[in-house]
mmCIF file of C-alpha atoms in Angstrom:
data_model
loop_
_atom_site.group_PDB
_atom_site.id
_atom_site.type_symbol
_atom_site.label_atom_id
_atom_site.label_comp_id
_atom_site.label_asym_id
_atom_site.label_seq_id
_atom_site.Cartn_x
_atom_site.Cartn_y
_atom_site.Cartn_z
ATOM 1 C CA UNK A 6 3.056 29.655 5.829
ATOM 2 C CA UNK A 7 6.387 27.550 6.335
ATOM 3 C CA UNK A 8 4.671 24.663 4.814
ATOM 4 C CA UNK A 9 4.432 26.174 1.450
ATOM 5 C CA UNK A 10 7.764 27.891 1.099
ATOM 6 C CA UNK A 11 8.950 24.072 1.802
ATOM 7 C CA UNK A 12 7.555 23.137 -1.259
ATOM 8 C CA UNK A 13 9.403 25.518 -3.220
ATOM 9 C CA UNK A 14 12.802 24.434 -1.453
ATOM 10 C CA UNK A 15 15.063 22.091 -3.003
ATOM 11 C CA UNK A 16 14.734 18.489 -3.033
ATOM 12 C CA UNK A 17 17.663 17.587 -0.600
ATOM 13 C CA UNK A 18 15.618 19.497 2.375
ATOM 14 C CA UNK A 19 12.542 18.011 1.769
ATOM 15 C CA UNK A 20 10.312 18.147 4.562
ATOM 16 C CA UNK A 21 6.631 16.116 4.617
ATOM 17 C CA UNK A 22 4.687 18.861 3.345
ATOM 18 C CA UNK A 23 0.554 19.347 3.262
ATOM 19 C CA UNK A 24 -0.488 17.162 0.293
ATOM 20 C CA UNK A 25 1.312 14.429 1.184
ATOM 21 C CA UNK A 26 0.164 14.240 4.793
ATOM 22 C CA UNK A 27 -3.372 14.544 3.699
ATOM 23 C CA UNK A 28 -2.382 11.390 0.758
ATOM 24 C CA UNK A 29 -0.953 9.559 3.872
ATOM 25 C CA UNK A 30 -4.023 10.070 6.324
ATOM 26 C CA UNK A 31 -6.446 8.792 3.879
ATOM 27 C CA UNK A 32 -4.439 5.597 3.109
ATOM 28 C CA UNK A 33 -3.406 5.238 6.748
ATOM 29 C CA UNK A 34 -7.292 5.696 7.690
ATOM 30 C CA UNK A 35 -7.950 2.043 5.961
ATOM 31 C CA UNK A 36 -5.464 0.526 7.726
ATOM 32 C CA UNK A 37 -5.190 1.445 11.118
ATOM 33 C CA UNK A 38 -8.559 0.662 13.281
ATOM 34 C CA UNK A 39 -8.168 3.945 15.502
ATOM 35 C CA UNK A 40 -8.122 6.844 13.232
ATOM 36 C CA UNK A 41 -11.071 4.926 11.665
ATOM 37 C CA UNK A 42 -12.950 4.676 14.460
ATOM 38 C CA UNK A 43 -12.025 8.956 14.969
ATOM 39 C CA UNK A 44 -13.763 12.131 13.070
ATOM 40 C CA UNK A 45 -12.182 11.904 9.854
ATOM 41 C CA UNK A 46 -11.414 16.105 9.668
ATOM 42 C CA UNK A 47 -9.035 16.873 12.164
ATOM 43 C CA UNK A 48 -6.002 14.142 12.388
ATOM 44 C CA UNK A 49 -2.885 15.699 12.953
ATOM 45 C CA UNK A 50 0.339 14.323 11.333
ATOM 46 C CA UNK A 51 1.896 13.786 14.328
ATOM 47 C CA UNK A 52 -0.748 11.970 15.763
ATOM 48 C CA UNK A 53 -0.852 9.916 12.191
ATOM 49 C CA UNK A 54 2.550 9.084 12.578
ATOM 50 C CA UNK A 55 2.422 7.958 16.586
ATOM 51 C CA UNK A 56 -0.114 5.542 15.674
ATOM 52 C CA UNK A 57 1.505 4.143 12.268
ATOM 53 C CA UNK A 58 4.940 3.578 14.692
ATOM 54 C CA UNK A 59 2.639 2.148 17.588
ATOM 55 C CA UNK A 60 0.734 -0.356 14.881
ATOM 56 C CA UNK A 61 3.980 -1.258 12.854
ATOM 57 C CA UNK A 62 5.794 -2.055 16.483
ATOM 58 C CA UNK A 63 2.431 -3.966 17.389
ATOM 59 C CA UNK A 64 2.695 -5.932 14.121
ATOM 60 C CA UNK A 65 6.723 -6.672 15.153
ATOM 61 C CA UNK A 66 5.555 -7.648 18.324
ATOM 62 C CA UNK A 67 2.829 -10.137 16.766
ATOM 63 C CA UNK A 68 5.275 -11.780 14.056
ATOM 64 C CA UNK A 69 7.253 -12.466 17.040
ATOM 65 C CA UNK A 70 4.926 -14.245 19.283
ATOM 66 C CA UNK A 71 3.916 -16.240 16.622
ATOM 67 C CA UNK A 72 7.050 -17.493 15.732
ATOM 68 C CA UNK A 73 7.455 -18.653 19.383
ATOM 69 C CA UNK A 74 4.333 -20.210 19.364
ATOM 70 C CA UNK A 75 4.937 -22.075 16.091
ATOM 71 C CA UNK A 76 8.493 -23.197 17.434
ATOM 72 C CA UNK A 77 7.209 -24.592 20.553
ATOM 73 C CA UNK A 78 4.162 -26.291 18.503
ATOM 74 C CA UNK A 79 6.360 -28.042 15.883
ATOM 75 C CA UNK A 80 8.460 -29.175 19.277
ATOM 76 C CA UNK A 81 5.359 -30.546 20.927
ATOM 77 C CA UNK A 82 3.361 -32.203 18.430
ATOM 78 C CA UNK A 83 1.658 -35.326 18.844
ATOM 79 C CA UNK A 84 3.984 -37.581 17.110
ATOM 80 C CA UNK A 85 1.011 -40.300 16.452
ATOM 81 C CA UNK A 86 -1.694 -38.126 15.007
ATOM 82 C CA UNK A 87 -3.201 -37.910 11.482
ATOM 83 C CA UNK A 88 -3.077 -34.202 11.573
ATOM 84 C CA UNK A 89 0.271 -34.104 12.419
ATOM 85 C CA UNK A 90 1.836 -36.420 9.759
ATOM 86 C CA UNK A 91 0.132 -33.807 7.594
ATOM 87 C CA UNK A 92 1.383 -30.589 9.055
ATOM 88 C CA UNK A 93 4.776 -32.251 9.359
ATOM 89 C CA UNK A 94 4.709 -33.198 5.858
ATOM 90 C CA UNK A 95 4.361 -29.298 5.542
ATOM 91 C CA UNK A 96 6.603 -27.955 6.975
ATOM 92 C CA UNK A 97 9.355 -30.554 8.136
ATOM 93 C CA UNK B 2 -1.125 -3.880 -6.629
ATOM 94 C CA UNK B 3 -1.669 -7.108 -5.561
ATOM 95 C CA UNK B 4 -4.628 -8.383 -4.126
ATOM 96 C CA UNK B 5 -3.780 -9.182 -0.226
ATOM 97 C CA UNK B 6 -4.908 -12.922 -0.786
ATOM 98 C CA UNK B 7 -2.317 -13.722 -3.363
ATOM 99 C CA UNK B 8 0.072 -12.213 -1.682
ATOM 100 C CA UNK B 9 -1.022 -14.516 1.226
ATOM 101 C CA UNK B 10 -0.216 -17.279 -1.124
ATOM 102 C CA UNK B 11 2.583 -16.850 -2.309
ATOM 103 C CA UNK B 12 4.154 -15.674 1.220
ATOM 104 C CA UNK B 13 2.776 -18.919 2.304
ATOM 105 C CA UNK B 14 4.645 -21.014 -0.472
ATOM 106 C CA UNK B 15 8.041 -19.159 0.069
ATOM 107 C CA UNK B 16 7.706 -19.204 3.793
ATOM 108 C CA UNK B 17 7.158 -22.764 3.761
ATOM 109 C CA UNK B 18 10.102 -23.333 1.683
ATOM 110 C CA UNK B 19 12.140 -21.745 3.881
ATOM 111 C CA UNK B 20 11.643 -23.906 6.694
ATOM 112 C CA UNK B 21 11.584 -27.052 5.273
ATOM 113 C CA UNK B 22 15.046 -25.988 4.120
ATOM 114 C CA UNK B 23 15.792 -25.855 7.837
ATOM 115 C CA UNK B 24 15.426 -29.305 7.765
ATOM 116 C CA UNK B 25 14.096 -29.254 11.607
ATOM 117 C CA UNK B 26 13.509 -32.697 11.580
ATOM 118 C CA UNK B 27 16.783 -33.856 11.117
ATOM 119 C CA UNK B 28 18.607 -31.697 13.965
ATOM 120 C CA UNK B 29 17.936 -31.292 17.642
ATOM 121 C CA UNK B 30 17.301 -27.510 17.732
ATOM 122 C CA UNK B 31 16.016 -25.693 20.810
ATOM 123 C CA UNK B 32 13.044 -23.532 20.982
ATOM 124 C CA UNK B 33 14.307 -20.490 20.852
ATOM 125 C CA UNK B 34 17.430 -21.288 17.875
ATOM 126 C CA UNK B 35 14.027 -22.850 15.806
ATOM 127 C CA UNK B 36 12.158 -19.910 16.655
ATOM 128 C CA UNK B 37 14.833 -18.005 15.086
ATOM 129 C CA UNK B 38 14.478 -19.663 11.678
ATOM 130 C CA UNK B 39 10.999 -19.790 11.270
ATOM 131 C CA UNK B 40 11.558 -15.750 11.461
ATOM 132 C CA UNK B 41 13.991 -15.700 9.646
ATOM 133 C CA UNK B 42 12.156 -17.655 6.817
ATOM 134 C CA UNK B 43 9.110 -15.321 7.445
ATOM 135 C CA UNK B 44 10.804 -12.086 7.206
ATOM 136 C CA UNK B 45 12.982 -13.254 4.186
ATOM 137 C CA UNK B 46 10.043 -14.572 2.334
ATOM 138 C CA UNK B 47 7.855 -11.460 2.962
ATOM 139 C CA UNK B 48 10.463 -9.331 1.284
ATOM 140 C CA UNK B 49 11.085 -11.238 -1.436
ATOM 141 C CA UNK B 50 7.531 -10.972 -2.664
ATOM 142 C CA UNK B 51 8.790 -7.475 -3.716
ATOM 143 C CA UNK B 52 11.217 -8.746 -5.857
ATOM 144 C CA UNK B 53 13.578 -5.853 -5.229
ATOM 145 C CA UNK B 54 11.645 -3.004 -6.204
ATOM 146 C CA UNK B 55 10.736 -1.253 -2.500
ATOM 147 C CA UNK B 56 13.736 -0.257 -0.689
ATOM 148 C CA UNK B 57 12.345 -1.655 2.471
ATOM 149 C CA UNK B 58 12.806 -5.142 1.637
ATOM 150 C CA UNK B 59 15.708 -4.799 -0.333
ATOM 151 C CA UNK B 60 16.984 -3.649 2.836
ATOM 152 C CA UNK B 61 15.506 -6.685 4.634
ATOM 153 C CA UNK B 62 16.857 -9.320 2.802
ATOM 154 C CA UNK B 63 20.969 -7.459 3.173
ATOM 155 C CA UNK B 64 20.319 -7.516 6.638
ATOM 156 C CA UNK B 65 19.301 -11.166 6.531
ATOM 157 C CA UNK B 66 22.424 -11.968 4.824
ATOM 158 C CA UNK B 67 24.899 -10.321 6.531
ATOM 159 C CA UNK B 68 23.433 -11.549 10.087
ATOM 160 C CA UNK B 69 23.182 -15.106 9.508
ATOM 161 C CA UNK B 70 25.629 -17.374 9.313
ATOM 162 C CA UNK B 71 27.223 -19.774 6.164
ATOM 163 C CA UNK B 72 23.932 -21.881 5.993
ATOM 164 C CA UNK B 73 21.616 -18.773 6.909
ATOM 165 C CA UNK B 74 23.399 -17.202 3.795
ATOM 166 C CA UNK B 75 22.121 -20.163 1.293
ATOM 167 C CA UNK B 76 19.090 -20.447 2.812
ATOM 168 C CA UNK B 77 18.594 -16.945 2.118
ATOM 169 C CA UNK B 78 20.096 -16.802 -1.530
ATOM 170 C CA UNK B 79 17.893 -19.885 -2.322
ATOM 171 C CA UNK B 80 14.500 -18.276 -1.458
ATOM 172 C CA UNK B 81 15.477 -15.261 -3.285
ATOM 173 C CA UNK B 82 15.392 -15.479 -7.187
ATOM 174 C CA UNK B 83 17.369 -12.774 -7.630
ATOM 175 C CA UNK B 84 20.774 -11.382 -5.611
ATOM 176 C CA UNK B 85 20.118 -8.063 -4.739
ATOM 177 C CA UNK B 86 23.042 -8.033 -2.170
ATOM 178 C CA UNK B 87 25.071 -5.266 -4.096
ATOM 179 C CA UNK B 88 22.587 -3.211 -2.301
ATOM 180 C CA UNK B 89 24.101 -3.549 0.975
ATOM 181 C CA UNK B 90 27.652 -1.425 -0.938
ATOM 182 C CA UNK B 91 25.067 1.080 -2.689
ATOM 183 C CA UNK B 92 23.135 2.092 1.085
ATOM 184 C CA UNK B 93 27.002 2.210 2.943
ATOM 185 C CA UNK B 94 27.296 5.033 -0.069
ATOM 186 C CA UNK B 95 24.650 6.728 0.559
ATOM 187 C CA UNK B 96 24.803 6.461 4.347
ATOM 188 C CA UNK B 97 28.350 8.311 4.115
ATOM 189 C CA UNK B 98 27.157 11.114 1.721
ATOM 190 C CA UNK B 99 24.402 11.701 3.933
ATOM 191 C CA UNK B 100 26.055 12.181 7.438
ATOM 192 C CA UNK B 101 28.708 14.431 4.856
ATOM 193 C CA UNK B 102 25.362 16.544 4.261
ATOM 194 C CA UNK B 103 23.648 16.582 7.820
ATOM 195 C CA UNK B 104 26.985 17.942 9.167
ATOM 196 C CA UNK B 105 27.511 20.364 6.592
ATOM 197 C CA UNK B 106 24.048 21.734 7.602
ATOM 198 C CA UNK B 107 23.998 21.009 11.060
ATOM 199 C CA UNK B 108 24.952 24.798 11.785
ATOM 200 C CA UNK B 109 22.182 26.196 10.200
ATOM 201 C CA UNK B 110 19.873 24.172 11.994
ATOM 202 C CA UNK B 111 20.954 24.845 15.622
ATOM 203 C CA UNK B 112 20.530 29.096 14.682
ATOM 204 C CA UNK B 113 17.110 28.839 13.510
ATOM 205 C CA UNK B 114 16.099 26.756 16.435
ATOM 206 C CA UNK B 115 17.246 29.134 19.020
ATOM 207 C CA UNK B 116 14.831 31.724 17.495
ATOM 208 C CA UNK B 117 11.752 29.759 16.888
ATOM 209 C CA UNK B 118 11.527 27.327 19.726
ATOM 210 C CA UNK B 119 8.408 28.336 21.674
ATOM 211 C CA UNK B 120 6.013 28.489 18.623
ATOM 212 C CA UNK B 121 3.155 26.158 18.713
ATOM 213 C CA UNK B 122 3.881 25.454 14.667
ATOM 214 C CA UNK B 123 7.470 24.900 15.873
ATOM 215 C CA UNK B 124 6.349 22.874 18.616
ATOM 216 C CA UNK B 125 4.273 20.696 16.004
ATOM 217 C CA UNK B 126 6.994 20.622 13.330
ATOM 218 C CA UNK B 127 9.471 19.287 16.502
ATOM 219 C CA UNK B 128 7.062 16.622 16.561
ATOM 220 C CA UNK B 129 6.325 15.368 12.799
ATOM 221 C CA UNK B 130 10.883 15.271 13.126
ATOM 222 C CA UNK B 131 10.758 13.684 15.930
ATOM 223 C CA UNK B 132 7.988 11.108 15.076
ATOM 224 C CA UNK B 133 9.054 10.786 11.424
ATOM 225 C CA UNK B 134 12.442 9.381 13.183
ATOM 226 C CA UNK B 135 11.289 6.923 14.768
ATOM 227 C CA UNK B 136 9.615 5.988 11.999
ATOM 228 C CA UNK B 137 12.651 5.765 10.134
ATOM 229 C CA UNK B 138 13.839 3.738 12.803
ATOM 230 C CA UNK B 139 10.970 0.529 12.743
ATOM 231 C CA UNK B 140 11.128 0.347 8.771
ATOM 232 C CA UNK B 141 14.090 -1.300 7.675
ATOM 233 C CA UNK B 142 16.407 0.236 5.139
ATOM 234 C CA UNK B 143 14.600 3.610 6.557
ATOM 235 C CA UNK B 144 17.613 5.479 7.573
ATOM 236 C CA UNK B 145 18.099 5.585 3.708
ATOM 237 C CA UNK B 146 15.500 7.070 2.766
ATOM 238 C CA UNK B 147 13.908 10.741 2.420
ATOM 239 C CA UNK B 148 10.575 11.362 3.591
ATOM 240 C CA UNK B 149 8.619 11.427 0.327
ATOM 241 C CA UNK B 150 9.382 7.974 -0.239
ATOM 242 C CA UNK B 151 9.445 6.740 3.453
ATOM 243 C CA UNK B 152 5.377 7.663 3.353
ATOM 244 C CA UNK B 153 4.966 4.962 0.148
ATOM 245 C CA UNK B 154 7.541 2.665 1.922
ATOM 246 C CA UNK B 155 5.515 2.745 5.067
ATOM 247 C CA UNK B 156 2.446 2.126 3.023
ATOM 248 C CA UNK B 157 3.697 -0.993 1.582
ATOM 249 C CA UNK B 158 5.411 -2.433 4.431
ATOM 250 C CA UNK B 159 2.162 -2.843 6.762
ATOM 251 C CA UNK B 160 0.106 -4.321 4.008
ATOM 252 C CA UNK B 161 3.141 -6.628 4.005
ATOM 253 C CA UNK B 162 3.727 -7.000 7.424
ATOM 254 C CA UNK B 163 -0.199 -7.951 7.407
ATOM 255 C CA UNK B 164 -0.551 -9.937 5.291
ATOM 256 C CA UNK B 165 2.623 -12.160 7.484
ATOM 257 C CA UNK B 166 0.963 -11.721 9.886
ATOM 258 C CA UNK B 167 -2.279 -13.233 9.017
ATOM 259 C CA UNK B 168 -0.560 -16.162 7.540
ATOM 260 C CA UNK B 169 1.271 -16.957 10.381
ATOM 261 C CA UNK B 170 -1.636 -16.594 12.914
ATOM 262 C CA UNK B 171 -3.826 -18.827 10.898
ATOM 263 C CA UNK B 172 -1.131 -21.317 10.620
ATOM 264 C CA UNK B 173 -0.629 -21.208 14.191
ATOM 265 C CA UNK B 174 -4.353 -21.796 15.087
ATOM 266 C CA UNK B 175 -4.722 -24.581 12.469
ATOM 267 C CA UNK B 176 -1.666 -26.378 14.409
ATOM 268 C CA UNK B 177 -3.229 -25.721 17.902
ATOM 269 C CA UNK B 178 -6.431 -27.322 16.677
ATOM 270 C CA UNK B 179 -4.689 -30.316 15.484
ATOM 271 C CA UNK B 180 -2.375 -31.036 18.460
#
């Protein structure tokens, strides 16, 4: 099988090679909701990596909106309130 | 490894730091330049939980430097204890030794895929590449990296991203609520 002779081949073509896939599903499983939710046997690497890229680009996305929504908050805060003496003592 | 709630905490702290060193209160910024530095401040703070030891947020904190401007640049040196900003010489290095390799083998490559194209374990492999470059592409720094340690590096970067994530969302809500 290809995926053993890559073992044996030398560290500058090193290609992602059995173990490590099956390391990376099992940590990966925690993290991401839909391989959890799948039958834990049969998860492809590709597959495993599709869903890492979608989640990390979901997570960019996220960090992203909330930024906005934090900008336009600290723009918009009630200038009088109690609360927001306190969160602008926070973070202004 | 660190227990996701302290790392909450001290993101939190750093974060925080960073934007009150924006001193928003004292210019007339527009949404979108404020938006900016509150990002800024996140990602910058995120990475330097790491203190230098994954290459993903070494990486992050270069490119923070050398996009920002003369008062990004202290912002950024302040929040980060130490400098690791020789790294940006040490990546250029390996960058140019690698695209020395990848053309050296390039050759080799295009034979062997002429013969083996229509295999379904070909077809797979094709796909793990593929995918594994994108990959490369979303983690920053990942271009540098081979794929042993891109798997770790991934690893560590979503608990990261996470737990910035979390912090950010909760600090959000708590302001809504206020307001």
């Amino acid at each position: 099988m290809s995926s053993r002779r890559s073992r044996q081949s030398s560290a500058t073509v090193s290609r992602i090679s059995d173990d490590q896939i099956i390391e990376l599903v099992s940590k990966l499983r925690q993290l991401l909701p839909e391989i959890r939710n799948r039958r834990s046997d049969k998860v492809s690497a590709s597959k495993v990596l599709q869903e890492t890229c979608n989640y990390i680009r979901s997570l960019h996305r996220e960090v992203d909106d909330l930024s906005e929504r934090l900008s336009q908050l600290l723009a918009t805060i009630d200038a009088d309130s109690a609360e927001a003496a306190i969160i602008r003592s926070l973070i202004m | 490894m660190r227990s996701p709630c302290s790392l909450k905490q001290e993101f939190l702290k750093k974060w925080i730091m960073g934007i009150q060193r924006c001193n928003f209160s004292k210019k007339k910024l527009s949404i979108l330049e404020r938006k900016k530095a509150i990002k800024l401040s996140a990602d910058v703070a995120m990475a330097s939980l790491r203190n230098g030891t994954t290459c993903w947020s070494r990486a992050l904190i270069a490119k923070a430097v050398n996009q920002g401007n003369d008062e990004k640049h202290d912002l950024v040196q302040q929040m980060v204890k130490k400098a690791p900003i020789r790294s940006v010489s040490c990546n250029k290095r390996m960058m140019r030794s690698k695209k020395i390799l990848k053309r050296s083998c390039g050759v080799r490559r295009r034979k062997c895929a002429a013969q083996a194209s229509t295999r379904p374990s070909s077809i797979a492999k094709r796909l793990v590449r593929k995918r594994t470059r994108i990959l490369k592409s979303l983690i920053p720094g990942g271009e540098f990296m081979n794929e042993a340690s891109l798997i770790e590096e991934t690893l560590d970067y979503i608990l990261s991203l996470r737990a910035q994530v979390d912090v950010m969302r909760s600090l959000a809500i708590a302001s809504e609520n206020q307001s």
